[in-house]
């Protein structure tokens, strides 16, 4: 018995022999290294204001991703997905092949083409939550937990969540601890090492 106790406590000494130090998993947030020049990111990488766009620090590697945006203050804004080639200083986004976004007017744009539009009387207002699902083919939108039946597709390559603001808009990003449960089969964004 003494040998067992000695072995057990011997492994737990200050020198950590026999133990692997676990690294804390990174947090998904807005990436201050990939944002427009006049963008301001606050609240631990969760709030955007100023003028321009910003992508998240984690690409959408898994099959079905979900994330949300809360409209804190209205103005010009857009949410969706983009590659790192997107011009984050060009507002509104969706004018090139590198972004697919819902704009504040309810239109969904990609490559300067309207891909879809929210149903009538479904424009997001201050305080509303816009949910986004992406499955590597199709982007879908949710307003306060309700499916807007507004699919859009066309973007290619590795994509990241993207948000842009202008004209006093302020949006908060929610990459976990969602206001509304993700649709069945969808989950929060996982970093690549969390998938495997």
mmCIF file of C-alpha atoms in Angstrom:
data_model
loop_
_atom_site.group_PDB
_atom_site.id
_atom_site.type_symbol
_atom_site.label_atom_id
_atom_site.label_comp_id
_atom_site.label_asym_id
_atom_site.label_seq_id
_atom_site.Cartn_x
_atom_site.Cartn_y
_atom_site.Cartn_z
ATOM 1 C CA UNK A 1 0.000 0.000 0.000
ATOM 2 C CA UNK A 2 2.831 2.405 0.895
ATOM 3 C CA UNK A 3 4.387 1.744 -2.516
ATOM 4 C CA UNK A 4 1.105 2.624 -4.249
ATOM 5 C CA UNK A 5 0.729 5.871 -2.283
ATOM 6 C CA UNK A 6 4.379 6.746 -2.869
ATOM 7 C CA UNK A 7 4.019 6.121 -6.611
ATOM 8 C CA UNK A 8 0.824 8.121 -6.816
ATOM 9 C CA UNK A 9 2.235 11.121 -4.981
ATOM 10 C CA UNK A 10 5.611 10.800 -6.694
ATOM 11 C CA UNK A 11 3.951 11.374 -10.072
ATOM 12 C CA UNK A 12 2.251 14.523 -8.849
ATOM 13 C CA UNK A 13 5.327 16.412 -7.667
ATOM 14 C CA UNK A 14 6.424 19.813 -8.872
ATOM 15 C CA UNK A 15 8.362 18.335 -11.795
ATOM 16 C CA UNK A 16 5.204 16.968 -13.547
ATOM 17 C CA UNK A 17 6.849 13.649 -14.494
ATOM 18 C CA UNK A 18 4.248 11.429 -16.103
ATOM 19 C CA UNK A 19 1.722 14.210 -16.713
ATOM 20 C CA UNK A 20 0.809 16.033 -19.869
ATOM 21 C CA UNK A 21 0.073 19.735 -19.553
ATOM 22 C CA UNK A 22 -3.204 20.505 -21.318
ATOM 23 C CA UNK A 23 -3.375 23.641 -23.399
ATOM 24 C CA UNK A 24 -6.498 25.771 -23.089
ATOM 25 C CA UNK A 25 -8.522 25.771 -26.309
ATOM 26 C CA UNK A 26 -8.645 29.133 -28.060
ATOM 27 C CA UNK A 27 -11.841 31.168 -28.062
ATOM 28 C CA UNK A 28 -13.628 32.011 -31.295
ATOM 29 C CA UNK A 29 -13.830 35.800 -31.593
ATOM 30 C CA UNK A 30 -13.398 38.575 -34.121
ATOM 31 C CA UNK A 31 -9.865 38.636 -35.517
ATOM 32 C CA UNK A 32 -8.194 42.017 -35.010
ATOM 33 C CA UNK A 33 -5.522 40.985 -37.535
ATOM 34 C CA UNK A 34 -8.148 40.679 -40.299
ATOM 35 C CA UNK A 35 -10.396 43.736 -40.104
ATOM 36 C CA UNK A 36 -11.036 46.989 -41.932
ATOM 37 C CA UNK A 37 -8.827 49.956 -41.111
ATOM 38 C CA UNK A 38 -11.641 51.960 -39.440
ATOM 39 C CA UNK A 39 -13.144 49.074 -37.454
ATOM 40 C CA UNK A 40 -13.169 49.020 -33.658
ATOM 41 C CA UNK A 41 -13.396 45.658 -31.864
ATOM 42 C CA UNK A 42 -14.262 45.625 -28.138
ATOM 43 C CA UNK A 43 -15.804 43.313 -25.512
ATOM 44 C CA UNK A 44 -13.118 40.623 -25.811
ATOM 45 C CA UNK A 45 -13.463 40.385 -29.582
ATOM 46 C CA UNK A 46 -17.245 40.125 -29.584
ATOM 47 C CA UNK A 47 -18.450 43.655 -30.483
ATOM 48 C CA UNK A 48 -17.831 45.555 -33.721
ATOM 49 C CA UNK A 49 -18.365 49.239 -34.379
ATOM 50 C CA UNK A 50 -16.808 51.897 -36.597
ATOM 51 C CA UNK A 51 -16.704 51.396 -40.373
ATOM 52 C CA UNK A 52 -15.693 48.211 -42.173
ATOM 53 C CA UNK A 53 -15.703 44.473 -41.761
ATOM 54 C CA UNK A 54 -13.991 41.804 -39.709
ATOM 55 C CA UNK A 55 -13.732 38.025 -39.956
ATOM 56 C CA UNK A 56 -13.604 35.620 -37.018
ATOM 57 C CA UNK A 57 -10.357 33.962 -36.012
ATOM 58 C CA UNK A 58 -11.607 30.437 -36.831
ATOM 59 C CA UNK A 59 -12.528 29.068 -40.261
ATOM 60 C CA UNK A 60 -15.661 26.970 -40.716
ATOM 61 C CA UNK A 61 -14.002 23.554 -41.024
ATOM 62 C CA UNK A 62 -16.737 21.361 -39.592
ATOM 63 C CA UNK A 63 -19.694 20.221 -41.678
ATOM 64 C CA UNK A 64 -22.414 22.301 -39.997
ATOM 65 C CA UNK A 65 -21.616 25.558 -38.195
ATOM 66 C CA UNK A 66 -23.896 27.975 -36.336
ATOM 67 C CA UNK A 67 -23.222 31.479 -35.001
ATOM 68 C CA UNK A 68 -25.284 34.552 -34.064
ATOM 69 C CA UNK A 69 -25.173 38.338 -34.183
ATOM 70 C CA UNK A 70 -27.152 40.691 -31.930
ATOM 71 C CA UNK A 71 -28.003 44.082 -33.383
ATOM 72 C CA UNK A 72 -27.165 46.513 -30.587
ATOM 73 C CA UNK A 73 -27.599 49.641 -32.713
ATOM 74 C CA UNK A 74 -28.991 49.895 -36.235
ATOM 75 C CA UNK A 75 -27.283 51.500 -39.203
ATOM 76 C CA UNK A 76 -25.568 49.874 -42.165
ATOM 77 C CA UNK A 77 -24.532 46.301 -41.369
ATOM 78 C CA UNK A 78 -24.113 42.834 -42.812
ATOM 79 C CA UNK A 79 -23.383 39.304 -41.577
ATOM 80 C CA UNK A 80 -22.444 36.056 -43.249
ATOM 81 C CA UNK A 81 -19.300 34.287 -44.431
ATOM 82 C CA UNK A 82 -16.187 35.427 -46.286
ATOM 83 C CA UNK A 83 -12.752 34.249 -47.311
ATOM 84 C CA UNK A 84 -9.624 36.040 -46.147
ATOM 85 C CA UNK A 85 -9.430 37.577 -49.654
ATOM 86 C CA UNK A 86 -12.535 39.702 -48.976
ATOM 87 C CA UNK A 87 -12.026 43.463 -48.953
ATOM 88 C CA UNK A 88 -12.954 44.371 -45.374
ATOM 89 C CA UNK A 89 -12.862 48.105 -46.160
ATOM 90 C CA UNK A 90 -15.495 47.907 -48.919
ATOM 91 C CA UNK A 91 -18.996 48.466 -47.566
ATOM 92 C CA UNK A 92 -21.430 46.901 -48.239
ATOM 93 C CA UNK A 93 -19.822 43.503 -48.578
ATOM 94 C CA UNK A 94 -21.164 40.907 -51.009
ATOM 95 C CA UNK A 95 -19.878 42.763 -54.069
ATOM 96 C CA UNK A 96 -17.133 40.253 -54.858
ATOM 97 C CA UNK A 97 -16.747 36.450 -55.003
ATOM 98 C CA UNK A 98 -15.127 36.455 -51.541
ATOM 99 C CA UNK A 99 -18.180 37.253 -49.383
ATOM 100 C CA UNK A 100 -21.773 36.045 -48.991
ATOM 101 C CA UNK A 101 -23.732 38.312 -46.655
ATOM 102 C CA UNK A 102 -27.146 39.312 -45.397
ATOM 103 C CA UNK A 103 -27.419 43.107 -45.554
ATOM 104 C CA UNK A 104 -29.513 45.269 -43.215
ATOM 105 C CA UNK A 105 -32.111 45.749 -45.987
ATOM 106 C CA UNK A 106 -32.898 42.001 -45.967
ATOM 107 C CA UNK A 107 -31.049 41.136 -49.179
ATOM 108 C CA UNK A 108 -28.405 38.417 -49.399
ATOM 109 C CA UNK A 109 -25.540 39.284 -51.759
ATOM 110 C CA UNK A 110 -22.625 37.392 -53.289
ATOM 111 C CA UNK A 111 -20.437 38.522 -56.189
ATOM 112 C CA UNK A 112 -22.589 41.663 -56.593
ATOM 113 C CA UNK A 113 -25.669 39.545 -57.240
ATOM 114 C CA UNK A 114 -28.760 39.329 -55.065
ATOM 115 C CA UNK A 115 -28.976 35.645 -54.102
ATOM 116 C CA UNK A 116 -32.078 35.822 -51.928
ATOM 117 C CA UNK A 117 -34.145 38.123 -49.753
ATOM 118 C CA UNK A 118 -35.708 37.801 -46.300
ATOM 119 C CA UNK A 119 -39.498 37.390 -46.312
ATOM 120 C CA UNK A 120 -41.569 40.587 -46.217
ATOM 121 C CA UNK A 121 -41.849 42.161 -42.756
ATOM 122 C CA UNK A 122 -38.799 40.201 -41.523
ATOM 123 C CA UNK A 123 -36.150 42.895 -41.392
ATOM 124 C CA UNK A 124 -33.916 42.664 -38.326
ATOM 125 C CA UNK A 125 -34.326 45.520 -35.857
ATOM 126 C CA UNK A 126 -32.351 46.781 -32.875
ATOM 127 C CA UNK A 127 -32.212 44.025 -30.237
ATOM 128 C CA UNK A 128 -32.885 41.204 -32.711
ATOM 129 C CA UNK A 129 -30.692 38.122 -33.038
ATOM 130 C CA UNK A 130 -29.611 36.991 -36.515
ATOM 131 C CA UNK A 131 -28.515 33.352 -36.588
ATOM 132 C CA UNK A 132 -26.390 31.963 -39.410
ATOM 133 C CA UNK A 133 -25.914 28.334 -40.430
ATOM 134 C CA UNK A 134 -23.371 27.187 -42.975
ATOM 135 C CA UNK A 135 -22.785 23.650 -44.254
ATOM 136 C CA UNK A 136 -20.068 24.268 -46.914
ATOM 137 C CA UNK A 137 -22.723 24.589 -49.593
ATOM 138 C CA UNK A 138 -25.523 26.745 -48.270
ATOM 139 C CA UNK A 139 -25.894 29.653 -45.877
ATOM 140 C CA UNK A 140 -29.227 29.909 -44.042
ATOM 141 C CA UNK A 141 -30.551 32.699 -41.852
ATOM 142 C CA UNK A 142 -32.601 32.784 -38.662
ATOM 143 C CA UNK A 143 -34.269 35.776 -37.046
ATOM 144 C CA UNK A 144 -34.848 35.452 -33.304
ATOM 145 C CA UNK A 145 -34.645 31.663 -33.628
ATOM 146 C CA UNK A 146 -37.055 31.398 -36.577
ATOM 147 C CA UNK A 147 -35.841 29.942 -39.890
ATOM 148 C CA UNK A 148 -36.229 32.619 -42.555
ATOM 149 C CA UNK A 149 -36.201 30.008 -45.392
ATOM 150 C CA UNK A 150 -33.705 32.205 -47.202
ATOM 151 C CA UNK A 151 -30.875 29.941 -48.429
ATOM 152 C CA UNK A 152 -27.952 31.291 -50.439
ATOM 153 C CA UNK A 153 -24.857 29.689 -51.917
ATOM 154 C CA UNK A 154 -21.998 30.300 -54.322
ATOM 155 C CA UNK A 155 -18.976 31.152 -52.189
ATOM 156 C CA UNK A 156 -15.939 28.869 -52.566
ATOM 157 C CA UNK A 157 -12.851 28.173 -50.486
ATOM 158 C CA UNK A 158 -12.135 28.385 -46.773
ATOM 159 C CA UNK A 159 -14.673 30.736 -45.208
ATOM 160 C CA UNK A 160 -14.931 32.531 -41.873
ATOM 161 C CA UNK A 161 -17.848 34.262 -40.168
ATOM 162 C CA UNK A 162 -17.870 37.909 -41.236
ATOM 163 C CA UNK A 163 -19.616 41.041 -40.008
ATOM 164 C CA UNK A 164 -19.444 44.629 -41.231
ATOM 165 C CA UNK A 165 -20.816 47.911 -39.884
ATOM 166 C CA UNK A 166 -21.166 51.555 -40.881
ATOM 167 C CA UNK A 167 -23.390 54.549 -40.096
ATOM 168 C CA UNK A 168 -23.373 53.978 -36.280
ATOM 169 C CA UNK A 169 -24.307 50.281 -36.400
ATOM 170 C CA UNK A 170 -23.036 48.156 -33.503
ATOM 171 C CA UNK A 171 -23.258 44.356 -33.570
ATOM 172 C CA UNK A 172 -22.290 41.729 -31.010
ATOM 173 C CA UNK A 173 -21.071 38.320 -32.167
ATOM 174 C CA UNK A 174 -22.089 35.162 -30.371
ATOM 175 C CA UNK A 175 -19.928 32.158 -31.231
ATOM 176 C CA UNK A 176 -21.043 30.063 -28.210
ATOM 177 C CA UNK A 177 -23.601 30.345 -25.400
ATOM 178 C CA UNK A 178 -26.246 31.190 -27.983
ATOM 179 C CA UNK A 179 -29.454 33.129 -27.455
ATOM 180 C CA UNK A 180 -31.313 30.447 -29.446
ATOM 181 C CA UNK A 181 -30.423 26.767 -29.778
ATOM 182 C CA UNK A 182 -28.696 25.857 -33.046
ATOM 183 C CA UNK A 183 -30.841 23.978 -35.569
ATOM 184 C CA UNK A 184 -30.601 20.195 -35.339
ATOM 185 C CA UNK A 185 -27.208 18.922 -36.513
ATOM 186 C CA UNK A 186 -25.514 22.339 -36.274
ATOM 187 C CA UNK A 187 -23.079 23.383 -33.575
ATOM 188 C CA UNK A 188 -20.771 26.166 -32.486
ATOM 189 C CA UNK A 189 -17.615 26.787 -34.505
ATOM 190 C CA UNK A 190 -14.825 24.406 -33.603
ATOM 191 C CA UNK A 191 -11.143 25.056 -34.080
ATOM 192 C CA UNK A 192 -9.524 22.416 -36.286
ATOM 193 C CA UNK A 193 -7.822 20.633 -33.376
ATOM 194 C CA UNK A 194 -11.217 20.305 -31.612
ATOM 195 C CA UNK A 195 -12.687 18.426 -34.581
ATOM 196 C CA UNK A 196 -10.165 15.596 -34.538
#
